[in-house]
PDB file of C-alpha atoms in Angstrom:
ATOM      1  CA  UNK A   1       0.000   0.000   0.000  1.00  0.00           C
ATOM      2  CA  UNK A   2       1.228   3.522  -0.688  1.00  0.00           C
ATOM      3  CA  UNK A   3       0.495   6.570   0.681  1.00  0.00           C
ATOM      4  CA  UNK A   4       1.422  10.406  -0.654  1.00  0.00           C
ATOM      5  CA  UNK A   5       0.898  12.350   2.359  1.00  0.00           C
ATOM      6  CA  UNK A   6       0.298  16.469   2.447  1.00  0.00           C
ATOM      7  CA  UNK A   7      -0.095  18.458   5.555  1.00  0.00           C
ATOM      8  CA  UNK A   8      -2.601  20.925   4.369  1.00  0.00           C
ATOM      9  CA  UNK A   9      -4.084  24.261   5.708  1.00  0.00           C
ATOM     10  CA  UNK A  10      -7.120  23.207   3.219  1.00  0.00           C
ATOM     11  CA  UNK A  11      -7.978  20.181   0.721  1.00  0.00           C
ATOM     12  CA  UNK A  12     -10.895  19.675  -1.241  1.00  0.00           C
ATOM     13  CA  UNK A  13     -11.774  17.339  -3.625  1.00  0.00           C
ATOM     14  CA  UNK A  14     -14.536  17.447  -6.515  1.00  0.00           C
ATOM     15  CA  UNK A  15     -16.612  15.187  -8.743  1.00  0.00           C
ATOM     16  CA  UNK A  16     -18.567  16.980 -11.466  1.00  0.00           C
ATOM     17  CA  UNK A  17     -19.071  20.311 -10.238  1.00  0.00           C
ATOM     18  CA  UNK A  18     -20.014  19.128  -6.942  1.00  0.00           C
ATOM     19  CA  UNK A  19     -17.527  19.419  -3.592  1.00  0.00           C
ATOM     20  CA  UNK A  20     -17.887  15.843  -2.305  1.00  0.00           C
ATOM     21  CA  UNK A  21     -14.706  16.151   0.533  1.00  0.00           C
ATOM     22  CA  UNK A  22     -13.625  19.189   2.025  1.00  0.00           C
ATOM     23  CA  UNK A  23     -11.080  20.135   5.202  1.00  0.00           C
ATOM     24  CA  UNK A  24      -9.131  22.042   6.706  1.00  0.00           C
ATOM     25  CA  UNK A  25      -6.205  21.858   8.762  1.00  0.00           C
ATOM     26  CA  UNK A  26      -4.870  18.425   8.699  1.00  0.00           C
ATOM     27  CA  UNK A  27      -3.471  15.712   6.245  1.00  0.00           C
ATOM     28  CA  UNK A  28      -4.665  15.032   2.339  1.00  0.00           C
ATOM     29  CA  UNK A  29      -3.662  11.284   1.588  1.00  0.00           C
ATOM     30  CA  UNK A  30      -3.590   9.976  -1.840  1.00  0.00           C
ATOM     31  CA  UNK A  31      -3.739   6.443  -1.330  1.00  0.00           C
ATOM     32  CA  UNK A  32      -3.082   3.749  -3.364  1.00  0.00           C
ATOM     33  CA  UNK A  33      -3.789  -0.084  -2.822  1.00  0.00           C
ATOM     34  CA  UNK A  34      -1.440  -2.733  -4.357  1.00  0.00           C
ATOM     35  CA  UNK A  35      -2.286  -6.557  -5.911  1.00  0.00           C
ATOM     36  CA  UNK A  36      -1.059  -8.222  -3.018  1.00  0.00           C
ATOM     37  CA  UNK A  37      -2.115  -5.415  -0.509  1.00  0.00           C
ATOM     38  CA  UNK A  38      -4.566  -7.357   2.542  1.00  0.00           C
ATOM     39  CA  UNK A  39      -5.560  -5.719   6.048  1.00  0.00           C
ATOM     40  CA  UNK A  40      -2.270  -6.315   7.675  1.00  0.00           C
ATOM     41  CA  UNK A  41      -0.990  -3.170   4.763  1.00  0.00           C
ATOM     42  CA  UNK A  42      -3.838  -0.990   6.136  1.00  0.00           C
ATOM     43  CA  UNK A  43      -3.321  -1.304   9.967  1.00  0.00           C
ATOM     44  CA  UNK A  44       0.748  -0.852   9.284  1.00  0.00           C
ATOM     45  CA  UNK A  45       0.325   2.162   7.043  1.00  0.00           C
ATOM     46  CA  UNK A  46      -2.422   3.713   8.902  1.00  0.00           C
ATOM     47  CA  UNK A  47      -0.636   3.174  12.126  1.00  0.00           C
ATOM     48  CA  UNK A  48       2.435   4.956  10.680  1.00  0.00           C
ATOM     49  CA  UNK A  49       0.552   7.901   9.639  1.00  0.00           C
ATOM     50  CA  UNK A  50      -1.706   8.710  12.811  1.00  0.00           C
ATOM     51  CA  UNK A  51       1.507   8.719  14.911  1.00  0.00           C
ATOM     52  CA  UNK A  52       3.164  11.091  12.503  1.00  0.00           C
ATOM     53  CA  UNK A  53       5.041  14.274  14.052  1.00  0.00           C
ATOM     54  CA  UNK A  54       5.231  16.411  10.957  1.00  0.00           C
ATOM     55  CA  UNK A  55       2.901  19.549  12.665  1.00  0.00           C
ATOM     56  CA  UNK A  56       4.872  22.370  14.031  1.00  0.00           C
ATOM     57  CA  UNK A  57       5.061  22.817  18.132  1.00  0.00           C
ATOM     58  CA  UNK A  58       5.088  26.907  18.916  1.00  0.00           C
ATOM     59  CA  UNK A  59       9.049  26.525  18.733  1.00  0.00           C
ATOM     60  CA  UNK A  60       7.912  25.474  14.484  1.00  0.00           C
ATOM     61  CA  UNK A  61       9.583  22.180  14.987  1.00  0.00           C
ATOM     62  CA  UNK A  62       8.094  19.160  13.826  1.00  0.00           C
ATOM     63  CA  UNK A  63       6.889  17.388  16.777  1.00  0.00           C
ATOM     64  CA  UNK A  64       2.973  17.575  16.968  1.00  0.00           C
ATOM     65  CA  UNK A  65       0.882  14.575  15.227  1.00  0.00           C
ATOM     66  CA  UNK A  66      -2.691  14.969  14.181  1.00  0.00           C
ATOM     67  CA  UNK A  67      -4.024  14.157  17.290  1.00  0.00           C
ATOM     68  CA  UNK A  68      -1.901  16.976  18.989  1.00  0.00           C
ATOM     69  CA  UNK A  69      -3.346  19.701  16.286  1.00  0.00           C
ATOM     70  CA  UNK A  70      -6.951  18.707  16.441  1.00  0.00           C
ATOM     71  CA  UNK A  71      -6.355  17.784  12.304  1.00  0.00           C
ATOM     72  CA  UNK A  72      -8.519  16.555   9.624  1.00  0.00           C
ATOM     73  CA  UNK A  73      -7.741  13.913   7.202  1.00  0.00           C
ATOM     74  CA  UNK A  74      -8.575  13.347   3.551  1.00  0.00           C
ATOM     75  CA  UNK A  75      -8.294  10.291   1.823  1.00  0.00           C
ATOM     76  CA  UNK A  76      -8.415  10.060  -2.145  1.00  0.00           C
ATOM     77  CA  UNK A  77      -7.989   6.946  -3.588  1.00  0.00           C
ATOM     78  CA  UNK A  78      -5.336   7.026  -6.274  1.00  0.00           C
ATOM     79  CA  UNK A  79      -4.250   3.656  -8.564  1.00  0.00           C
ATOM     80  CA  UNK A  80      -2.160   5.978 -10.241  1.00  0.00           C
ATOM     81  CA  UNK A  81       0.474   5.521  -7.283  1.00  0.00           C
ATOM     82  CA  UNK A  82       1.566   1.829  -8.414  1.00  0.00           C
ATOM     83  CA  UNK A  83       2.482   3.682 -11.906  1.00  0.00           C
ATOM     84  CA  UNK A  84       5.476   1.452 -13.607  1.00  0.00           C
ATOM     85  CA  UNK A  85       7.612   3.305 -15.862  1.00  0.00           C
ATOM     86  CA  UNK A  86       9.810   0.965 -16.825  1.00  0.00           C
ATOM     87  CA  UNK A  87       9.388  -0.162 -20.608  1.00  0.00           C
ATOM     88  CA  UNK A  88       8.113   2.655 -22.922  1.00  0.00           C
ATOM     89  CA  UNK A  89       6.397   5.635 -22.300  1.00  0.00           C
ATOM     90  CA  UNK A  90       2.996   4.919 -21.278  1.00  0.00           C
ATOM     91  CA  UNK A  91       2.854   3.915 -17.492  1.00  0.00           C
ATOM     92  CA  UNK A  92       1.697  -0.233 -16.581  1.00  0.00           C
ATOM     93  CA  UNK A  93      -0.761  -0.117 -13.697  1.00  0.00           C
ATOM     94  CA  UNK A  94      -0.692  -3.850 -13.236  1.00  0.00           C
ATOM     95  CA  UNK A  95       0.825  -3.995  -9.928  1.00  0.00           C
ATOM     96  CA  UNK A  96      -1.826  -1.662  -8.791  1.00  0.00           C
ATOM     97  CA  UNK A  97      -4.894  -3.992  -7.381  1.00  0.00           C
ATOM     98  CA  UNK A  98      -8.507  -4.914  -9.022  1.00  0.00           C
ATOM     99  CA  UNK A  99     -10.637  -2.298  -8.241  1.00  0.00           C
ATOM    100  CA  UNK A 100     -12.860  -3.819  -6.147  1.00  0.00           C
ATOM    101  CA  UNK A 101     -10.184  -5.349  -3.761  1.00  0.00           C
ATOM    102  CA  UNK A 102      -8.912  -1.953  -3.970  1.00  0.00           C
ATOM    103  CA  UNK A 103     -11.977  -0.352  -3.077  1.00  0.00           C
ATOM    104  CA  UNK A 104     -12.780  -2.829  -0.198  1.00  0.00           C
ATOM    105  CA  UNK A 105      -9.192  -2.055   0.980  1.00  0.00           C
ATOM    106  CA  UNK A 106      -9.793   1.714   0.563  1.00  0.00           C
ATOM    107  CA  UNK A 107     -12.805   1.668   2.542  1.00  0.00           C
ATOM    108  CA  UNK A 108     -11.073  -0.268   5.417  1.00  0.00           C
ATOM    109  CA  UNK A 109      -8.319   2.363   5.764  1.00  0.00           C
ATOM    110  CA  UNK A 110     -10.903   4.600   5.734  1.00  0.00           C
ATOM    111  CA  UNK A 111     -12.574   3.740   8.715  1.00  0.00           C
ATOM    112  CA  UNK A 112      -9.637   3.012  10.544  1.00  0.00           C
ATOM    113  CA  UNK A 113      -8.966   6.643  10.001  1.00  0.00           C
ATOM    114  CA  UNK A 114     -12.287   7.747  11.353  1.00  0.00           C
ATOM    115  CA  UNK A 115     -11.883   5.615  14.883  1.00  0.00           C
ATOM    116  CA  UNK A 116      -8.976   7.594  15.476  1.00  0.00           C
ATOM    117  CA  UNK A 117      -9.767  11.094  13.778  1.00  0.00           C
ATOM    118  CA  UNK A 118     -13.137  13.283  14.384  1.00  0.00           C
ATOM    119  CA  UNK A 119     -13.348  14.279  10.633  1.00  0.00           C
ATOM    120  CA  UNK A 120     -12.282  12.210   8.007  1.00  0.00           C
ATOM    121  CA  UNK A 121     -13.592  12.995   4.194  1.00  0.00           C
ATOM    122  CA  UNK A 122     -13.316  11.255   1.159  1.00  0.00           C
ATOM    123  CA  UNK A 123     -13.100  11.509  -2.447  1.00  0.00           C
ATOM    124  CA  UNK A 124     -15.398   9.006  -4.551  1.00  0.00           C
ATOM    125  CA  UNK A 125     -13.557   5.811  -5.527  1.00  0.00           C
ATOM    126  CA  UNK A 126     -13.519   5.685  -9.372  1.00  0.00           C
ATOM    127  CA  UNK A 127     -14.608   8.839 -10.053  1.00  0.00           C
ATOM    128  CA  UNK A 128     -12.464  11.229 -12.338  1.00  0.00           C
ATOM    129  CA  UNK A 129     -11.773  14.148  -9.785  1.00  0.00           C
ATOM    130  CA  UNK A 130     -10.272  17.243  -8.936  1.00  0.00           C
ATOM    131  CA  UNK A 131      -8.212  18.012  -6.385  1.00  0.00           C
ATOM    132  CA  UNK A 132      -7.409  21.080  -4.874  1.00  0.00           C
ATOM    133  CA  UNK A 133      -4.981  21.743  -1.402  1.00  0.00           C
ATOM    134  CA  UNK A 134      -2.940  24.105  -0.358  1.00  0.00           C
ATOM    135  CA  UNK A 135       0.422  22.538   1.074  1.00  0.00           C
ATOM    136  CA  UNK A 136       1.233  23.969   4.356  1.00  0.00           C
ATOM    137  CA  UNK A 137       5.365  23.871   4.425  1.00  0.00           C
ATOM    138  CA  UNK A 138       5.290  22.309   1.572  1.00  0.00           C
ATOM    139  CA  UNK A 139       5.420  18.897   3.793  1.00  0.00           C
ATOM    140  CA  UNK A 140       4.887  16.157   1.262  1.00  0.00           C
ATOM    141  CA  UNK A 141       5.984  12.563   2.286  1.00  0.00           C
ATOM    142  CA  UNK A 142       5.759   9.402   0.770  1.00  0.00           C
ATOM    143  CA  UNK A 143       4.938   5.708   2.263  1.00  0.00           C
ATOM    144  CA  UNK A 144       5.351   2.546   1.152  1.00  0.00           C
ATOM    145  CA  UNK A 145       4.271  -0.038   2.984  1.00  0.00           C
ATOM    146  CA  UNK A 146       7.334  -2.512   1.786  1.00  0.00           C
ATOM    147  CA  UNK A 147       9.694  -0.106   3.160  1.00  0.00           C
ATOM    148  CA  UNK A 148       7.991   0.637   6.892  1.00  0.00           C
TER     149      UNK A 148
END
């Protein structure tokens, strides 16, 4: 499972006109679920991220998780994170999993996220959408579960 994570002042995402996710302080995470992803890859990668200390204490060092700052989270599924660029130009999405193991998966993480987190939005799995944030820092960080 992978996980590009943004610490945000807002996030928002879209789907035909219509804001279906929207938050504000807190993290936007792309997510993206792998063929041989299971449950074990959402507790480990949730786990990871919850505990985080990438919010600023009042000295502005990173030592606050989302917990500490009272933070939102958005989660956007995002296949498009097991992109393979190896041969050619156009990107292979086959280690990326079927979508409805990936949408099962998605859904899990999800509500893992909300026992620990007041407010926790989505995007719509599947749907084309656009997303808007604003990066607070910028703090962008990337997880892989294979390397945690």
């Amino acid at each position: 499972m992978r996980a590009l994570i943004q610490r945000v002042t807002h996030a928002q995402v879209d789907v035909d006109g219509r804001t279906v996710g929207s938050i504000g302080i807190g993290l936007l995470i792309l997510l993206g679920v792998g063929a041989n992803d299971t449950e074990a890859q959402v507790d480990k990668l949730w786990g990871k991220i919850s505990k985080m200390r990438i919010f600023e204490d009042e000295a502005g060092k990173t030592n606050l998780s989302l917990a500490d700052v009272s933070g939102e989270v958005l989660v956007v599924s995002q296949f498009t994170l097991y992109a393979s660029c190896k041969k050619g130009n156009r990107p292979s999405f086959t280690d990326a999993s079927a979508p409805a193991e990936a949408k099962r998966l998605y859904e899990l993480f999800v509500s893992q996220a909300r026992k620990d987190v007041p407010r926790v939005e989505t995007g719509e799995f599947g749907a084309m959408m656009e997303v808007s944030l604003i990066n607070d820092g910028p703090f962008t960080i990337w997880l892989d579960t294979d390397e945690l």
